[in-house]
């Protein structure tokens, strides 16, 4: 069966510090990978998605970036965090593109607080 | 682009009773999928149920059923025989057949089950 791992679970970082969140998927090949952010009490906002190694699409201009160095690894980064980057970050995967009937499966999320 | 609307305020429901969560959507895609997710206080997003735009029958998964009215563009979730563990945020989401396979979310409905 497929599993998705996301870490760390919680993170407190000062403004201006770098960020690296990692997500890995097991039990499937060539997944679509996604990073979402959820601000407190709000819905989910898509930040990045990837349909293959090295292929990253950005949905929202910001100081975050994403990379996919391996098929089942997705990394969210920032060189300098802002207070507004605080939130709950969720990684997700789905089967490869072309199937609107496939759900996204989410990791447990990372709660980031920028101080 | 897809738009999902969930406007109900927080809901209290008696244990063992049924609750209906409203969701309306708007899209220009000819084919699409509708999804419901549950987010308990721990934060993980749990996939509950899926309805395809061309499905003739309403989807059911255990105590969850989806009341799909395509002409009205609504996809309401019905939870039967509520349990205390059903207390959570519930998100309606849509994925279209065109574009980048993104899953667009509504802002969610808060449900609290009381004994």
mmCIF file of C-alpha atoms in Angstrom:
data_model
loop_
_atom_site.group_PDB
_atom_site.id
_atom_site.type_symbol
_atom_site.label_atom_id
_atom_site.label_comp_id
_atom_site.label_asym_id
_atom_site.label_seq_id
_atom_site.Cartn_x
_atom_site.Cartn_y
_atom_site.Cartn_z
ATOM 1 C CA UNK A 1 0.000 0.000 0.000
ATOM 2 C CA UNK A 2 1.026 3.582 -0.512
ATOM 3 C CA UNK A 3 2.218 5.782 2.318
ATOM 4 C CA UNK A 4 3.318 9.376 2.527
ATOM 5 C CA UNK A 5 5.745 10.699 5.082
ATOM 6 C CA UNK A 6 6.171 14.344 5.920
ATOM 7 C CA UNK A 7 8.526 15.909 8.450
ATOM 8 C CA UNK A 8 9.037 17.605 10.757
ATOM 9 C CA UNK A 9 5.613 17.648 12.412
ATOM 10 C CA UNK A 10 6.197 21.028 14.049
ATOM 11 C CA UNK A 11 8.757 23.725 13.489
ATOM 12 C CA UNK A 12 9.463 27.091 15.068
ATOM 13 C CA UNK A 13 11.797 29.292 13.078
ATOM 14 C CA UNK A 14 12.877 32.938 13.402
ATOM 15 C CA UNK A 15 12.186 35.459 10.686
ATOM 16 C CA UNK A 16 14.919 35.435 8.066
ATOM 17 C CA UNK A 17 15.994 31.861 8.689
ATOM 18 C CA UNK A 18 15.923 29.166 5.966
ATOM 19 C CA UNK A 19 13.336 26.429 5.658
ATOM 20 C CA UNK A 20 13.352 22.895 4.373
ATOM 21 C CA UNK A 21 10.337 20.601 4.616
ATOM 22 C CA UNK A 22 10.560 17.129 3.171
ATOM 23 C CA UNK A 23 7.958 14.726 1.895
ATOM 24 C CA UNK A 24 8.416 11.197 0.570
ATOM 25 C CA UNK A 25 5.968 8.736 -0.910
ATOM 26 C CA UNK A 26 6.280 4.964 -0.824
ATOM 27 C CA UNK A 27 4.479 2.242 -2.710
ATOM 28 C CA UNK A 28 3.815 4.068 -5.967
ATOM 29 C CA UNK A 29 5.739 5.338 -8.973
ATOM 30 C CA UNK A 30 5.478 8.577 -10.941
ATOM 31 C CA UNK A 31 3.022 10.243 -8.592
ATOM 32 C CA UNK A 32 1.799 13.788 -8.880
ATOM 33 C CA UNK A 33 3.095 15.653 -5.830
ATOM 34 C CA UNK A 34 1.641 18.747 -4.202
ATOM 35 C CA UNK A 35 2.400 21.267 -1.480
ATOM 36 C CA UNK A 36 -0.566 23.011 0.128
ATOM 37 C CA UNK A 37 -0.668 25.630 2.872
ATOM 38 C CA UNK A 38 -3.477 26.155 5.317
ATOM 39 C CA UNK A 39 -3.596 29.386 7.306
ATOM 40 C CA UNK A 40 -5.324 29.223 10.688
ATOM 41 C CA UNK A 41 -9.059 28.611 10.273
ATOM 42 C CA UNK A 42 -8.859 28.748 6.491
ATOM 43 C CA UNK A 43 -9.071 26.420 3.525
ATOM 44 C CA UNK A 44 -6.151 24.943 1.649
ATOM 45 C CA UNK A 45 -4.119 26.910 -0.844
ATOM 46 C CA UNK A 46 -2.113 25.102 -3.477
ATOM 47 C CA UNK A 47 1.507 26.292 -3.511
ATOM 48 C CA UNK A 48 3.321 23.921 -5.866
ATOM 49 C CA UNK A 49 2.690 20.777 -7.817
ATOM 50 C CA UNK A 50 4.932 18.436 -9.744
ATOM 51 C CA UNK A 51 4.219 15.838 -12.419
ATOM 52 C CA UNK A 52 7.758 14.494 -12.585
ATOM 53 C CA UNK A 53 11.369 14.821 -11.475
ATOM 54 C CA UNK A 54 12.558 18.383 -11.835
ATOM 55 C CA UNK A 55 9.131 19.576 -13.035
ATOM 56 C CA UNK A 56 7.699 22.165 -10.657
ATOM 57 C CA UNK A 57 4.760 24.476 -11.198
ATOM 58 C CA UNK A 58 4.139 27.386 -8.869
ATOM 59 C CA UNK A 59 0.644 28.545 -8.124
ATOM 60 C CA UNK A 60 1.282 31.518 -5.874
ATOM 61 C CA UNK A 61 4.160 34.029 -6.073
ATOM 62 C CA UNK A 62 6.015 33.987 -2.794
ATOM 63 C CA UNK A 63 9.408 33.503 -1.232
ATOM 64 C CA UNK A 64 8.977 29.725 -1.147
ATOM 65 C CA UNK A 65 10.338 27.245 -3.666
ATOM 66 C CA UNK A 66 9.924 23.539 -4.282
ATOM 67 C CA UNK A 67 12.127 20.847 -5.721
ATOM 68 C CA UNK A 68 11.693 17.231 -6.727
ATOM 69 C CA UNK A 69 15.145 15.639 -6.786
ATOM 70 C CA UNK A 70 13.776 12.085 -6.927
ATOM 71 C CA UNK A 71 10.570 10.540 -8.205
ATOM 72 C CA UNK A 72 8.995 10.189 -4.773
ATOM 73 C CA UNK A 73 10.630 13.071 -2.917
ATOM 74 C CA UNK A 74 9.252 16.594 -2.731
ATOM 75 C CA UNK A 75 10.937 19.416 -0.836
ATOM 76 C CA UNK A 76 9.599 22.828 0.145
ATOM 77 C CA UNK A 77 12.213 25.489 0.830
ATOM 78 C CA UNK A 78 12.764 29.090 1.649
ATOM 79 C CA UNK A 79 15.968 31.106 1.886
ATOM 80 C CA UNK A 80 14.493 33.655 4.299
ATOM 81 C CA UNK A 81 11.242 33.082 6.158
ATOM 82 C CA UNK A 82 8.660 35.816 6.657
ATOM 83 C CA UNK A 83 6.109 36.060 9.456
ATOM 84 C CA UNK A 84 3.412 35.476 6.836
ATOM 85 C CA UNK A 85 4.884 32.052 6.059
ATOM 86 C CA UNK A 86 3.453 30.684 9.295
ATOM 87 C CA UNK A 87 0.850 28.035 8.712
ATOM 88 C CA UNK A 88 0.128 24.371 8.307
ATOM 89 C CA UNK A 89 1.887 22.808 5.326
ATOM 90 C CA UNK A 90 0.560 19.665 3.776
ATOM 91 C CA UNK A 91 2.196 17.447 1.204
ATOM 92 C CA UNK A 92 0.010 15.247 -0.969
ATOM 93 C CA UNK A 93 0.258 12.752 -3.799
ATOM 94 C CA UNK A 94 -2.068 11.385 -6.443
ATOM 95 C CA UNK A 95 -1.763 9.092 -9.415
ATOM 96 C CA UNK A 96 -0.169 10.636 -12.475
ATOM 97 C CA UNK A 97 -2.015 13.378 -14.296
ATOM 98 C CA UNK A 98 -5.033 12.843 -16.499
ATOM 99 C CA UNK A 99 -7.320 11.395 -13.921
ATOM 100 C CA UNK A 100 -9.741 13.831 -12.328
ATOM 101 C CA UNK A 101 -11.321 10.998 -10.399
ATOM 102 C CA UNK A 102 -8.259 10.291 -8.289
ATOM 103 C CA UNK A 103 -8.177 11.712 -4.791
ATOM 104 C CA UNK A 104 -5.161 13.385 -3.272
ATOM 105 C CA UNK A 105 -3.677 11.590 -0.303
ATOM 106 C CA UNK A 106 -2.145 13.827 2.316
ATOM 107 C CA UNK A 107 0.679 13.579 4.772
ATOM 108 C CA UNK A 108 0.193 14.505 8.409
ATOM 109 C CA UNK A 109 1.368 18.058 7.850
ATOM 110 C CA UNK A 110 3.971 20.402 9.312
ATOM 111 C CA UNK A 111 2.894 23.193 11.607
ATOM 112 C CA UNK A 112 5.303 26.076 10.985
ATOM 113 C CA UNK A 113 5.494 29.074 13.286
ATOM 114 C CA UNK A 114 7.736 31.936 12.233
ATOM 115 C CA UNK A 115 8.650 34.183 15.172
ATOM 116 C CA UNK B 1 -11.129 27.633 -12.826
ATOM 117 C CA UNK B 2 -13.061 25.809 -10.176
ATOM 118 C CA UNK B 3 -14.839 27.478 -7.300
ATOM 119 C CA UNK B 4 -16.105 25.679 -4.208
ATOM 120 C CA UNK B 5 -18.500 27.286 -1.756
ATOM 121 C CA UNK B 6 -19.167 26.102 1.780
ATOM 122 C CA UNK B 7 -21.020 28.727 3.760
ATOM 123 C CA UNK B 8 -22.596 26.958 6.702
ATOM 124 C CA UNK B 9 -21.543 28.186 10.120
ATOM 125 C CA UNK B 10 -20.253 25.720 12.679
ATOM 126 C CA UNK B 11 -22.710 22.942 13.388
ATOM 127 C CA UNK B 12 -23.582 21.032 16.514
ATOM 128 C CA UNK B 13 -25.151 17.625 16.015
ATOM 129 C CA UNK B 14 -26.447 15.135 18.519
ATOM 130 C CA UNK B 15 -24.694 11.792 18.629
ATOM 131 C CA UNK B 16 -26.454 9.142 16.485
ATOM 132 C CA UNK B 17 -28.238 11.768 14.409
ATOM 133 C CA UNK B 18 -27.556 12.574 10.754
ATOM 134 C CA UNK B 19 -25.941 15.781 9.542
ATOM 135 C CA UNK B 20 -25.831 17.313 6.067
ATOM 136 C CA UNK B 21 -22.974 19.544 4.971
ATOM 137 C CA UNK B 22 -23.623 21.809 2.013
ATOM 138 C CA UNK B 23 -21.293 22.311 -0.911
ATOM 139 C CA UNK B 24 -21.881 24.147 -4.166
ATOM 140 C CA UNK B 25 -19.396 24.425 -6.974
ATOM 141 C CA UNK B 26 -18.787 26.158 -10.249
ATOM 142 C CA UNK B 27 -16.673 24.955 -13.137
ATOM 143 C CA UNK B 28 -16.463 25.109 -16.909
ATOM 144 C CA UNK B 29 -14.855 21.663 -17.169
ATOM 145 C CA UNK B 30 -17.116 19.098 -18.856
ATOM 146 C CA UNK B 31 -15.878 16.337 -16.579
ATOM 147 C CA UNK B 32 -14.858 16.660 -12.974
ATOM 148 C CA UNK B 33 -14.617 14.895 -9.662
ATOM 149 C CA UNK B 34 -15.971 16.004 -6.322
ATOM 150 C CA UNK B 35 -14.362 14.961 -3.056
ATOM 151 C CA UNK B 36 -14.959 15.331 0.645
ATOM 152 C CA UNK B 37 -12.193 15.359 3.220
ATOM 153 C CA UNK B 38 -12.249 15.264 7.002
ATOM 154 C CA UNK B 39 -9.705 17.193 9.053
ATOM 155 C CA UNK B 40 -9.737 16.376 12.774
ATOM 156 C CA UNK B 41 -7.997 18.630 15.269
ATOM 157 C CA UNK B 42 -4.758 16.701 14.757
ATOM 158 C CA UNK B 43 -4.577 18.219 11.276
ATOM 159 C CA UNK B 44 -4.350 15.345 8.826
ATOM 160 C CA UNK B 45 -6.635 15.454 5.789
ATOM 161 C CA UNK B 46 -8.581 12.225 5.435
ATOM 162 C CA UNK B 47 -10.245 11.360 2.139
ATOM 163 C CA UNK B 48 -13.870 10.314 2.695
ATOM 164 C CA UNK B 49 -15.796 9.996 -0.544
ATOM 165 C CA UNK B 50 -15.710 10.704 -4.265
ATOM 166 C CA UNK B 51 -18.399 11.543 -6.848
ATOM 167 C CA UNK B 52 -17.747 11.736 -10.569
ATOM 168 C CA UNK B 53 -19.647 14.225 -12.680
ATOM 169 C CA UNK B 54 -20.980 11.474 -14.923
ATOM 170 C CA UNK B 55 -21.849 9.029 -12.187
ATOM 171 C CA UNK B 56 -25.532 8.179 -12.323
ATOM 172 C CA UNK B 57 -25.803 7.144 -8.696
ATOM 173 C CA UNK B 58 -24.913 9.038 -5.569
ATOM 174 C CA UNK B 59 -21.726 7.820 -3.943
ATOM 175 C CA UNK B 60 -21.806 6.050 -0.591
ATOM 176 C CA UNK B 61 -18.989 4.943 1.713
ATOM 177 C CA UNK B 62 -20.144 3.443 4.964
ATOM 178 C CA UNK B 63 -21.861 6.187 6.968
ATOM 179 C CA UNK B 64 -20.982 8.800 4.350
ATOM 180 C CA UNK B 65 -23.134 9.521 1.353
ATOM 181 C CA UNK B 66 -23.040 12.269 -1.216
ATOM 182 C CA UNK B 67 -26.207 13.964 -2.408
ATOM 183 C CA UNK B 68 -25.165 15.001 -5.909
ATOM 184 C CA UNK B 69 -27.415 17.351 -7.847
ATOM 185 C CA UNK B 70 -25.571 18.179 -11.039
ATOM 186 C CA UNK B 71 -28.085 20.691 -12.386
ATOM 187 C CA UNK B 72 -27.876 22.651 -9.154
ATOM 188 C CA UNK B 73 -24.103 22.167 -8.956
ATOM 189 C CA UNK B 74 -24.305 20.891 -5.434
ATOM 190 C CA UNK B 75 -22.588 17.974 -3.732
ATOM 191 C CA UNK B 76 -23.758 17.756 -0.154
ATOM 192 C CA UNK B 77 -22.213 15.300 2.290
ATOM 193 C CA UNK B 78 -24.501 13.348 4.572
ATOM 194 C CA UNK B 79 -23.072 11.695 7.664
ATOM 195 C CA UNK B 80 -25.490 9.222 9.192
ATOM 196 C CA UNK B 81 -25.512 8.039 12.810
ATOM 197 C CA UNK B 82 -22.979 10.644 13.962
ATOM 198 C CA UNK B 83 -20.266 9.562 16.347
ATOM 199 C CA UNK B 84 -18.120 11.621 18.687
ATOM 200 C CA UNK B 85 -15.155 10.896 16.442
ATOM 201 C CA UNK B 86 -16.904 12.710 13.597
ATOM 202 C CA UNK B 87 -16.143 16.053 15.241
ATOM 203 C CA UNK B 88 -13.866 17.756 12.720
ATOM 204 C CA UNK B 89 -13.627 20.219 9.854
ATOM 205 C CA UNK B 90 -15.039 18.917 6.596
ATOM 206 C CA UNK B 91 -13.820 20.167 3.242
ATOM 207 C CA UNK B 92 -15.457 19.864 -0.130
ATOM 208 C CA UNK B 93 -13.056 19.793 -3.070
ATOM 209 C CA UNK B 94 -13.128 19.534 -6.837
ATOM 210 C CA UNK B 95 -10.742 18.339 -9.506
ATOM 211 C CA UNK B 96 -11.372 19.159 -13.164
ATOM 212 C CA UNK B 97 -10.486 17.306 -16.330
ATOM 213 C CA UNK B 98 -8.580 20.228 -17.764
ATOM 214 C CA UNK B 99 -5.638 22.154 -16.475
ATOM 215 C CA UNK B 100 -3.077 21.023 -14.000
ATOM 216 C CA UNK B 101 -4.973 18.460 -11.966
ATOM 217 C CA UNK B 102 -5.163 20.720 -8.975
ATOM 218 C CA UNK B 103 -7.633 19.942 -6.231
ATOM 219 C CA UNK B 104 -9.501 23.123 -5.295
ATOM 220 C CA UNK B 105 -10.932 23.294 -1.785
ATOM 221 C CA UNK B 106 -13.803 25.081 -0.128
ATOM 222 C CA UNK B 107 -13.267 26.822 3.196
ATOM 223 C CA UNK B 108 -14.724 23.987 5.221
ATOM 224 C CA UNK B 109 -17.533 23.249 7.655
ATOM 225 C CA UNK B 110 -16.931 22.740 11.368
ATOM 226 C CA UNK B 111 -18.939 19.897 12.923
ATOM 227 C CA UNK B 112 -19.096 19.177 16.627
ATOM 228 C CA UNK B 113 -20.865 16.016 17.761
ATOM 229 C CA UNK B 114 -22.315 16.231 21.247
ATOM 230 C CA UNK B 115 -23.220 13.241 23.407
#
